[in-house]
PDB file of C-alpha atoms in Angstrom:
ATOM      1  CA  MET A   1       0.000   0.000   0.000  1.00  0.00           C
ATOM      2  CA  ASN A   2       1.263   3.299  -0.876  1.00  0.00           C
ATOM      3  CA  SER A   3       1.742   5.490   2.116  1.00  0.00           C
ATOM      4  CA  GLU A   4      -0.060   8.776   1.989  1.00  0.00           C
ATOM      5  CA  ASN A   5       1.126  12.045   3.370  1.00  0.00           C
ATOM      6  CA  THR A   6      -1.062  12.516   6.403  1.00  0.00           C
ATOM      7  CA  GLU A   7       0.091  16.074   7.188  1.00  0.00           C
ATOM      8  CA  ASN A   8      -2.977  18.137   7.629  1.00  0.00           C
ATOM      9  CA  THR A   9      -3.235  21.450   5.902  1.00  0.00           C
ATOM     10  CA  GLU A  10      -5.887  24.012   6.515  1.00  0.00           C
ATOM     11  CA  PRO A  11      -7.969  24.905   3.535  1.00  0.00           C
ATOM     12  CA  ILE A  12      -7.197  28.226   2.017  1.00  0.00           C
ATOM     13  CA  THR A  13     -10.040  30.592   2.290  1.00  0.00           C
ATOM     14  CA  PRO A  14     -10.398  34.132   1.096  1.00  0.00           C
ATOM     15  CA  ASP A  15      -9.833  35.293   4.697  1.00  0.00           C
ATOM     16  CA  THR A  16      -6.501  33.481   5.055  1.00  0.00           C
ATOM     17  CA  ALA A  17      -5.224  33.761   1.543  1.00  0.00           C
ATOM     18  CA  GLU A  18      -2.236  36.014   1.027  1.00  0.00           C
ATOM     19  CA  SER A  19      -2.813  38.863  -1.286  1.00  0.00           C
ATOM     20  CA  PRO A  20      -0.177  40.556  -3.376  1.00  0.00           C
ATOM     21  CA  GLU A  21      -0.447  43.560  -1.076  1.00  0.00           C
ATOM     22  CA  ALA A  22       0.394  41.480   2.006  1.00  0.00           C
ATOM     23  CA  SER A  23       4.098  41.806   1.402  1.00  0.00           C
ATOM     24  CA  ILE A  24       3.897  45.619   1.327  1.00  0.00           C
ATOM     25  CA  ASP A  25       4.394  47.279   4.699  1.00  0.00           C
ATOM     26  CA  ALA A  26       1.125  48.904   5.714  1.00  0.00           C
ATOM     27  CA  PRO A  27       1.299  52.359   7.307  1.00  0.00           C
ATOM     28  CA  LYS A  28       1.490  52.145  11.064  1.00  0.00           C
ATOM     29  CA  GLU A  29      -1.289  53.452  13.243  1.00  0.00           C
ATOM     30  CA  PRO A  30      -0.183  56.557  15.139  1.00  0.00           C
ATOM     31  CA  ASN A  31       0.657  56.025  18.783  1.00  0.00           C
ATOM     32  CA  LEU A  32      -1.849  58.200  20.577  1.00  0.00           C
ATOM     33  CA  SER A  33      -0.865  57.273  24.096  1.00  0.00           C
ATOM     34  CA  ASN A  34       1.987  59.824  24.438  1.00  0.00           C
ATOM     35  CA  SER A  35       0.060  62.664  22.809  1.00  0.00           C
ATOM     36  CA  ASN A  36      -2.920  62.041  25.085  1.00  0.00           C
ATOM     37  CA  GLU A  37      -0.613  62.240  28.098  1.00  0.00           C
ATOM     38  CA  LYS A  38       0.850  65.528  26.823  1.00  0.00           C
ATOM     39  CA  GLU A  39      -2.614  66.939  26.214  1.00  0.00           C
ATOM     40  CA  ALA A  40      -3.669  65.861  29.692  1.00  0.00           C
ATOM     41  CA  LYS A  41      -0.645  67.539  31.229  1.00  0.00           C
ATOM     42  CA  ALA A  42      -1.099  70.774  29.273  1.00  0.00           C
ATOM     43  CA  PRO A  43      -4.346  71.898  30.947  1.00  0.00           C
ATOM     44  CA  ALA A  44      -2.874  71.084  34.335  1.00  0.00           C
ATOM     45  CA  ASN A  45       0.201  73.179  33.580  1.00  0.00           C
ATOM     46  CA  ARG A  46      -1.952  76.065  32.334  1.00  0.00           C
ATOM     47  CA  SER A  47      -4.072  75.898  35.507  1.00  0.00           C
ATOM     48  CA  LYS A  48      -0.950  76.108  37.667  1.00  0.00           C
ATOM     49  CA  LYS A  49       0.349  79.087  35.682  1.00  0.00           C
ATOM     50  CA  ASN A  50      -3.015  80.847  35.906  1.00  0.00           C
ATOM     51  CA  ALA A  51      -3.130  80.255  39.648  1.00  0.00           C
ATOM     52  CA  ILE A  52       0.379  81.684  40.060  1.00  0.00           C
ATOM     53  CA  ILE A  53      -0.495  84.753  37.946  1.00  0.00           C
ATOM     54  CA  PHE A  54      -3.731  85.323  39.904  1.00  0.00           C
ATOM     55  CA  ALA A  55      -1.915  85.037  43.238  1.00  0.00           C
ATOM     56  CA  SER A  56       0.752  87.476  42.038  1.00  0.00           C
ATOM     57  CA  VAL A  57      -1.878  90.018  40.988  1.00  0.00           C
ATOM     58  CA  ILE A  58      -3.673  89.790  44.355  1.00  0.00           C
ATOM     59  CA  LEU A  59      -0.389  90.136  46.243  1.00  0.00           C
ATOM     60  CA  SER A  60       0.564  93.179  44.159  1.00  0.00           C
ATOM     61  CA  LEU A  61      -2.807  94.831  44.829  1.00  0.00           C
ATOM     62  CA  LEU A  62      -2.454  94.246  48.566  1.00  0.00           C
ATOM     63  CA  VAL A  63       0.893  96.023  48.474  1.00  0.00           C
ATOM     64  CA  VAL A  64       0.043  98.829  46.042  1.00  0.00           C
ATOM     65  CA  LEU A  65      -3.495  99.863  47.081  1.00  0.00           C
ATOM     66  CA  PRO A  66      -2.596 101.038  50.614  1.00  0.00           C
ATOM     67  CA  ILE A  67       0.194 103.145  49.103  1.00  0.00           C
ATOM     68  CA  LEU A  68      -2.126 104.687  46.514  1.00  0.00           C
ATOM     69  CA  THR A  69      -4.506 105.757  49.269  1.00  0.00           C
ATOM     70  CA  PHE A  70      -1.934 108.189  50.598  1.00  0.00           C
ATOM     71  CA  VAL A  71      -0.901 109.629  47.243  1.00  0.00           C
ATOM     72  CA  ASP A  72      -1.980 113.218  46.728  1.00  0.00           C
ATOM     73  CA  TRP A  73      -3.005 112.857  43.088  1.00  0.00           C
ATOM     74  CA  ASN A  74      -3.938 116.505  42.771  1.00  0.00           C
ATOM     75  CA  ALA A  75      -0.460 117.552  43.769  1.00  0.00           C
ATOM     76  CA  LEU A  76       1.160 114.821  41.687  1.00  0.00           C
ATOM     77  CA  PHE A  77      -0.548 115.869  38.482  1.00  0.00           C
ATOM     78  CA  ASN A  78      -0.831 119.548  39.447  1.00  0.00           C
ATOM     79  CA  ILE A  79      -4.625 119.497  39.347  1.00  0.00           C
ATOM     80  CA  GLY A  80      -6.275 122.725  40.450  1.00  0.00           C
ATOM     81  CA  SER A  81      -4.844 126.127  41.040  1.00  0.00           C
ATOM     82  CA  GLN A  82      -1.820 126.849  43.191  1.00  0.00           C
ATOM     83  CA  ASP A  83      -3.986 129.012  45.452  1.00  0.00           C
ATOM     84  CA  GLU A  84      -6.523 126.276  46.143  1.00  0.00           C
ATOM     85  CA  ASP A  85      -7.189 125.947  49.862  1.00  0.00           C
ATOM     86  CA  LYS A  86      -6.221 122.885  51.842  1.00  0.00           C
ATOM     87  CA  ASP A  87      -9.778 121.510  52.045  1.00  0.00           C
ATOM     88  CA  SER A  88     -10.621 122.001  48.357  1.00  0.00           C
ATOM     89  CA  TRP A  89     -11.023 118.251  47.875  1.00  0.00           C
ATOM     90  CA  ILE A  90     -14.147 118.266  50.077  1.00  0.00           C
ATOM     91  CA  HIS A  91     -17.379 117.976  48.097  1.00  0.00           C
ATOM     92  CA  PHE A  92     -20.516 119.663  49.326  1.00  0.00           C
ATOM     93  CA  TYR A  93     -24.170 118.753  48.899  1.00  0.00           C
ATOM     94  CA  GLY A  94     -26.274 120.991  46.692  1.00  0.00           C
ATOM     95  CA  ASP A  95     -29.147 123.121  47.967  1.00  0.00           C
ATOM     96  CA  GLN A  96     -31.724 120.526  46.918  1.00  0.00           C
ATOM     97  CA  TYR A  97     -30.579 118.259  49.762  1.00  0.00           C
ATOM     98  CA  PHE A  98     -31.374 120.752  52.538  1.00  0.00           C
ATOM     99  CA  ARG A  99     -34.372 122.266  54.302  1.00  0.00           C
ATOM    100  CA  THR A 100     -35.486 125.776  53.389  1.00  0.00           C
ATOM    101  CA  PRO A 101     -33.660 128.186  55.747  1.00  0.00           C
ATOM    102  CA  ASP A 102     -35.710 130.081  58.328  1.00  0.00           C
ATOM    103  CA  TYR A 103     -33.588 132.738  59.996  1.00  0.00           C
ATOM    104  CA  ASP A 104     -36.359 133.587  62.467  1.00  0.00           C
ATOM    105  CA  GLU A 105     -37.010 130.032  63.624  1.00  0.00           C
ATOM    106  CA  ASP A 106     -37.218 129.382  67.354  1.00  0.00           C
ATOM    107  CA  ILE A 107     -35.591 125.961  67.547  1.00  0.00           C
ATOM    108  CA  GLU A 108     -36.690 125.496  71.175  1.00  0.00           C
ATOM    109  CA  LYS A 109     -40.271 125.117  69.931  1.00  0.00           C
ATOM    110  CA  ASP A 110     -39.247 121.941  68.134  1.00  0.00           C
ATOM    111  CA  LYS A 111     -40.184 119.313  70.730  1.00  0.00           C
ATOM    112  CA  ASP A 112     -38.407 116.528  68.860  1.00  0.00           C
ATOM    113  CA  TYR A 113     -35.196 118.530  68.887  1.00  0.00           C
ATOM    114  CA  MET A 114     -35.551 119.450  72.556  1.00  0.00           C
ATOM    115  CA  ASP A 115     -35.879 115.736  73.364  1.00  0.00           C
ATOM    116  CA  LEU A 116     -32.467 115.030  71.809  1.00  0.00           C
ATOM    117  CA  ASP A 117     -29.208 115.053  73.778  1.00  0.00           C
ATOM    118  CA  ARG A 118     -28.092 118.664  73.276  1.00  0.00           C
ATOM    119  CA  LEU A 119     -25.350 118.686  75.922  1.00  0.00           C
ATOM    120  CA  MET A 120     -21.643 118.792  75.141  1.00  0.00           C
ATOM    121  CA  TYR A 121     -19.408 115.922  76.235  1.00  0.00           C
ATOM    122  CA  TYR A 122     -15.863 117.101  76.803  1.00  0.00           C
ATOM    123  CA  THR A 123     -13.065 114.500  77.002  1.00  0.00           C
ATOM    124  CA  ASN A 124      -9.638 115.292  78.396  1.00  0.00           C
ATOM    125  CA  GLY A 125      -7.439 112.223  78.771  1.00  0.00           C
ATOM    126  CA  ASN A 126      -9.348 109.403  80.416  1.00  0.00           C
ATOM    127  CA  GLU A 127     -12.097 111.654  81.778  1.00  0.00           C
ATOM    128  CA  THR A 128     -15.269 112.709  79.982  1.00  0.00           C
ATOM    129  CA  PHE A 129     -17.402 115.505  81.414  1.00  0.00           C
ATOM    130  CA  GLN A 130     -21.023 116.328  80.697  1.00  0.00           C
ATOM    131  CA  VAL A 131     -21.058 120.099  80.276  1.00  0.00           C
ATOM    132  CA  ILE A 132     -24.403 121.672  81.210  1.00  0.00           C
ATOM    133  CA  ASP A 133     -23.834 125.310  82.112  1.00  0.00           C
ATOM    134  CA  ASN A 134     -20.496 125.121  83.909  1.00  0.00           C
ATOM    135  CA  PRO A 135     -17.796 124.977  81.187  1.00  0.00           C
ATOM    136  CA  GLU A 136     -15.358 127.045  83.270  1.00  0.00           C
ATOM    137  CA  ASP A 137     -14.994 124.037  85.584  1.00  0.00           C
ATOM    138  CA  PHE A 138     -13.153 122.179  82.838  1.00  0.00           C
ATOM    139  CA  GLY A 139     -10.752 124.800  81.551  1.00  0.00           C
ATOM    140  CA  LYS A 140     -10.505 127.602  79.006  1.00  0.00           C
ATOM    141  CA  CYS A 141     -10.736 125.325  75.962  1.00  0.00           C
ATOM    142  CA  CYS A 142     -13.996 123.896  77.234  1.00  0.00           C
ATOM    143  CA  VAL A 143     -15.368 127.434  77.650  1.00  0.00           C
ATOM    144  CA  LEU A 144     -14.374 128.212  74.078  1.00  0.00           C
ATOM    145  CA  PHE A 145     -16.236 125.192  72.682  1.00  0.00           C
ATOM    146  CA  TYR A 146     -19.258 125.865  74.852  1.00  0.00           C
ATOM    147  CA  ASN A 147     -19.512 129.387  73.429  1.00  0.00           C
ATOM    148  CA  TYR A 148     -18.891 128.088  69.909  1.00  0.00           C
ATOM    149  CA  PHE A 149     -21.873 125.731  70.046  1.00  0.00           C
ATOM    150  CA  GLU A 150     -24.087 128.244  71.822  1.00  0.00           C
ATOM    151  CA  ASN A 151     -23.446 130.735  69.001  1.00  0.00           C
ATOM    152  CA  LEU A 152     -24.423 128.090  66.455  1.00  0.00           C
ATOM    153  CA  LYS A 153     -27.614 127.237  68.320  1.00  0.00           C
ATOM    154  CA  ARG A 154     -28.577 130.892  68.508  1.00  0.00           C
ATOM    155  CA  GLY A 155     -27.653 131.592  64.904  1.00  0.00           C
ATOM    156  CA  ASP A 156     -25.363 134.347  66.158  1.00  0.00           C
ATOM    157  CA  TYR A 157     -22.970 134.552  63.215  1.00  0.00           C
ATOM    158  CA  LYS A 158     -22.095 138.162  64.086  1.00  0.00           C
ATOM    159  CA  ARG A 159     -20.238 136.985  67.181  1.00  0.00           C
ATOM    160  CA  TYR A 160     -18.815 133.957  65.431  1.00  0.00           C
ATOM    161  CA  TYR A 161     -15.421 135.452  64.578  1.00  0.00           C
ATOM    162  CA  ALA A 162     -14.913 136.644  68.133  1.00  0.00           C
ATOM    163  CA  LEU A 163     -13.889 133.055  68.825  1.00  0.00           C
ATOM    164  CA  PHE A 164     -11.210 132.944  66.106  1.00  0.00           C
ATOM    165  CA  THR A 165      -7.672 134.265  65.690  1.00  0.00           C
ATOM    166  CA  ASP A 166      -6.889 137.118  63.330  1.00  0.00           C
ATOM    167  CA  GLU A 167      -4.994 134.658  61.121  1.00  0.00           C
ATOM    168  CA  TYR A 168      -8.109 132.572  60.648  1.00  0.00           C
ATOM    169  CA  GLU A 169     -10.193 135.589  59.707  1.00  0.00           C
ATOM    170  CA  GLU A 170      -7.498 136.749  57.289  1.00  0.00           C
ATOM    171  CA  GLU A 171      -7.531 133.349  55.577  1.00  0.00           C
ATOM    172  CA  TYR A 172     -11.290 132.907  55.252  1.00  0.00           C
ATOM    173  CA  GLY A 173     -12.539 136.481  55.433  1.00  0.00           C
ATOM    174  CA  ASN A 174     -16.327 136.431  55.550  1.00  0.00           C
ATOM    175  CA  THR A 175     -16.497 132.975  53.966  1.00  0.00           C
ATOM    176  CA  ASN A 176     -17.575 129.895  55.856  1.00  0.00           C
ATOM    177  CA  PRO A 177     -15.204 126.959  55.055  1.00  0.00           C
ATOM    178  CA  PHE A 178     -18.081 124.552  55.675  1.00  0.00           C
ATOM    179  CA  THR A 179     -20.155 126.047  52.863  1.00  0.00           C
ATOM    180  CA  LYS A 180     -17.716 128.113  50.759  1.00  0.00           C
ATOM    181  CA  ARG A 181     -20.312 130.864  51.044  1.00  0.00           C
ATOM    182  CA  GLU A 182     -20.865 134.016  53.058  1.00  0.00           C
ATOM    183  CA  LEU A 183     -20.905 133.379  56.773  1.00  0.00           C
ATOM    184  CA  LYS A 184     -24.575 133.698  57.634  1.00  0.00           C
ATOM    185  CA  TYR A 185     -26.501 130.857  59.203  1.00  0.00           C
ATOM    186  CA  THR A 186     -29.794 130.149  60.898  1.00  0.00           C
ATOM    187  CA  PRO A 187     -30.096 128.784  64.454  1.00  0.00           C
ATOM    188  CA  GLN A 188     -28.614 125.292  64.250  1.00  0.00           C
ATOM    189  CA  LYS A 189     -30.336 122.305  65.875  1.00  0.00           C
ATOM    190  CA  ILE A 190     -27.092 120.770  67.088  1.00  0.00           C
ATOM    191  CA  TYR A 191     -26.978 117.637  69.236  1.00  0.00           C
ATOM    192  CA  ASN A 192     -24.723 114.659  70.108  1.00  0.00           C
ATOM    193  CA  ILE A 193     -21.758 116.976  70.695  1.00  0.00           C
ATOM    194  CA  ARG A 194     -18.436 115.253  71.365  1.00  0.00           C
ATOM    195  CA  VAL A 195     -15.224 117.233  71.929  1.00  0.00           C
ATOM    196  CA  THR A 196     -12.058 115.215  72.570  1.00  0.00           C
ATOM    197  CA  LEU A 197      -8.567 116.532  73.219  1.00  0.00           C
ATOM    198  CA  ILE A 198      -6.075 114.813  70.916  1.00  0.00           C
ATOM    199  CA  GLN A 199      -2.819 116.588  71.700  1.00  0.00           C
ATOM    200  CA  SER A 200      -1.356 119.698  73.327  1.00  0.00           C
ATOM    201  CA  THR A 201       2.019 121.139  72.299  1.00  0.00           C
ATOM    202  CA  PHE A 202       3.920 123.874  74.111  1.00  0.00           C
ATOM    203  CA  LEU A 203       5.726 126.150  71.634  1.00  0.00           C
ATOM    204  CA  GLU A 204       8.799 126.994  73.648  1.00  0.00           C
ATOM    205  CA  ASN A 205      10.546 128.499  70.614  1.00  0.00           C
ATOM    206  CA  GLY A 206       7.409 129.436  68.710  1.00  0.00           C
ATOM    207  CA  ASP A 207       6.185 127.993  65.436  1.00  0.00           C
ATOM    208  CA  ALA A 208       8.189 127.520  62.220  1.00  0.00           C
ATOM    209  CA  ASP A 209       8.100 131.281  61.595  1.00  0.00           C
ATOM    210  CA  GLY A 210       9.138 132.118  65.140  1.00  0.00           C
ATOM    211  CA  ASN A 211       5.671 133.291  66.133  1.00  0.00           C
ATOM    212  CA  TYR A 212       3.737 132.409  69.291  1.00  0.00           C
ATOM    213  CA  VAL A 213       6.778 131.833  71.513  1.00  0.00           C
ATOM    214  CA  GLY A 214       5.606 130.395  74.833  1.00  0.00           C
ATOM    215  CA  SER A 215       2.145 129.604  73.467  1.00  0.00           C
ATOM    216  CA  THR A 216       0.316 126.276  73.513  1.00  0.00           C
ATOM    217  CA  VAL A 217      -1.466 124.633  70.595  1.00  0.00           C
ATOM    218  CA  HIS A 218      -4.279 122.181  71.321  1.00  0.00           C
ATOM    219  CA  TYR A 219      -5.837 119.788  68.801  1.00  0.00           C
ATOM    220  CA  PHE A 220      -9.371 118.513  69.327  1.00  0.00           C
ATOM    221  CA  ASN A 221     -11.493 115.974  67.511  1.00  0.00           C
ATOM    222  CA  VAL A 222     -15.043 117.344  67.277  1.00  0.00           C
ATOM    223  CA  GLU A 223     -18.241 115.580  66.224  1.00  0.00           C
ATOM    224  CA  TYR A 224     -21.867 116.673  66.244  1.00  0.00           C
ATOM    225  CA  ALA A 225     -25.060 116.246  64.239  1.00  0.00           C
ATOM    226  CA  ILE A 226     -27.599 118.788  63.006  1.00  0.00           C
ATOM    227  CA  LYS A 227     -31.325 118.054  63.001  1.00  0.00           C
ATOM    228  CA  ASP A 228     -33.134 119.485  59.949  1.00  0.00           C
ATOM    229  CA  ASN A 229     -29.883 120.742  58.469  1.00  0.00           C
ATOM    230  CA  ASN A 230     -30.612 123.596  56.045  1.00  0.00           C
ATOM    231  CA  GLY A 231     -27.048 123.921  54.773  1.00  0.00           C
ATOM    232  CA  THR A 232     -26.513 127.483  55.980  1.00  0.00           C
ATOM    233  CA  TYR A 233     -23.669 126.471  58.287  1.00  0.00           C
ATOM    234  CA  ARG A 234     -22.569 123.053  57.028  1.00  0.00           C
ATOM    235  CA  ARG A 235     -23.078 121.584  53.582  1.00  0.00           C
ATOM    236  CA  ASP A 236     -20.654 118.678  53.943  1.00  0.00           C
ATOM    237  CA  ILE A 237     -23.189 116.679  55.996  1.00  0.00           C
ATOM    238  CA  LEU A 238     -26.923 116.099  55.733  1.00  0.00           C
ATOM    239  CA  SER A 239     -29.514 116.116  58.501  1.00  0.00           C
ATOM    240  CA  ASP A 240     -28.599 113.866  61.438  1.00  0.00           C
ATOM    241  CA  GLN A 241     -25.245 112.953  59.940  1.00  0.00           C
ATOM    242  CA  SER A 242     -21.951 113.462  61.750  1.00  0.00           C
ATOM    243  CA  ARG A 243     -18.452 113.980  60.421  1.00  0.00           C
ATOM    244  CA  SER A 244     -15.304 114.283  62.521  1.00  0.00           C
ATOM    245  CA  ILE A 245     -13.381 117.537  62.160  1.00  0.00           C
ATOM    246  CA  VAL A 246     -10.190 118.812  63.769  1.00  0.00           C
ATOM    247  CA  PHE A 247      -9.979 122.080  65.685  1.00  0.00           C
ATOM    248  CA  GLU A 248      -6.635 123.769  66.238  1.00  0.00           C
ATOM    249  CA  ILE A 249      -6.876 125.914  69.356  1.00  0.00           C
ATOM    250  CA  LEU A 250      -4.216 128.514  70.069  1.00  0.00           C
ATOM    251  CA  GLU A 251      -3.645 129.532  73.676  1.00  0.00           C
ATOM    252  CA  THR A 252      -1.512 132.681  73.686  1.00  0.00           C
ATOM    253  CA  ASN A 253      -1.246 135.901  75.708  1.00  0.00           C
ATOM    254  CA  GLY A 254      -4.012 134.758  78.018  1.00  0.00           C
ATOM    255  CA  LYS A 255      -6.462 134.190  75.147  1.00  0.00           C
ATOM    256  CA  VAL A 256      -7.813 130.877  73.830  1.00  0.00           C
ATOM    257  CA  LEU A 257      -9.041 131.097  70.231  1.00  0.00           C
ATOM    258  CA  ILE A 258      -9.761 128.844  67.259  1.00  0.00           C
ATOM    259  CA  ASN A 259      -6.855 129.046  64.815  1.00  0.00           C
ATOM    260  CA  ASP A 260      -8.013 126.477  62.271  1.00  0.00           C
ATOM    261  CA  ILE A 261     -10.729 123.935  61.462  1.00  0.00           C
ATOM    262  CA  SER A 262      -9.938 121.134  59.045  1.00  0.00           C
ATOM    263  CA  PHE A 263     -11.406 117.909  57.727  1.00  0.00           C
ATOM    264  CA  TYR A 264      -9.963 114.459  57.989  1.00  0.00           C
ATOM    265  CA  ARG A 265      -9.004 113.398  54.482  1.00  0.00           C
ATOM    266  CA  SER A 266     -11.019 110.257  53.694  1.00  0.00           C
ATOM    267  CA  ALA A 267     -11.842 108.352  50.494  1.00  0.00           C
ATOM    268  CA  GLY A 268     -15.033 107.107  52.109  1.00  0.00           C
ATOM    269  CA  SER A 269     -16.926 110.321  51.782  1.00  0.00           C
ATOM    270  CA  THR A 270     -20.542 109.954  50.743  1.00  0.00           C
ATOM    271  CA  ASN A 271     -20.977 113.598  49.910  1.00  0.00           C
ATOM    272  CA  LYS A 272     -22.679 114.574  46.664  1.00  0.00           C
ATOM    273  CA  ASP A 273     -22.583 117.733  44.650  1.00  0.00           C
TER     274      ASP A 273
END
């Protein structure tokens, strides 16, 4: 018997048959794994950079903004005239914000006003005194402030400048620095009066110009509100508002007089033209 070759061979089918193109190298599929990793890392890197930039901006603002607050931009860019007064940056409310002035008003007939705390509270050091009708008990400066507020309550603008130095009158003339207008005001319904001594300085050698040798300069913080403010004395505040101001009191040759009144410079002013 003839021996037969028993080696099994798989039948050739169209799926397993080699084609002429089989010997030609097919283009390789691109390896996307590395590019996907790079793309995944890129957003993360951008987020880190953005976070660093944002933190740097915030840090810069925290450093720069406090400095900018104290920059006198008007002086830096020479805004305004050279003769502009020191409080020219203060903005005042227009007439439409105030009551109609009544120069003959008797403010003591206003029961609501009379029910308010109209006394002056005078603070010197750690002691605060309620001043009723005895200001002389607390010193010459207290007497000066007592008379100042009494003149305002009475509307006595004719005696107003009796409480000020000649230098003050020369600077402002007949103009009220609180209104930039002629000094003429109605009786003022003033209440919640707070007068606090800040500092006293003895001028042994006088001031920078050699004046007032042996005199004393006192600085006071003063606050008060005005009911039914009509803007004839103060236009920098509205009715029942209060704004701290600084009084410079000069004690010289036995006299105690107001030498200057100035505003605290603040960016938080709510005043409107």
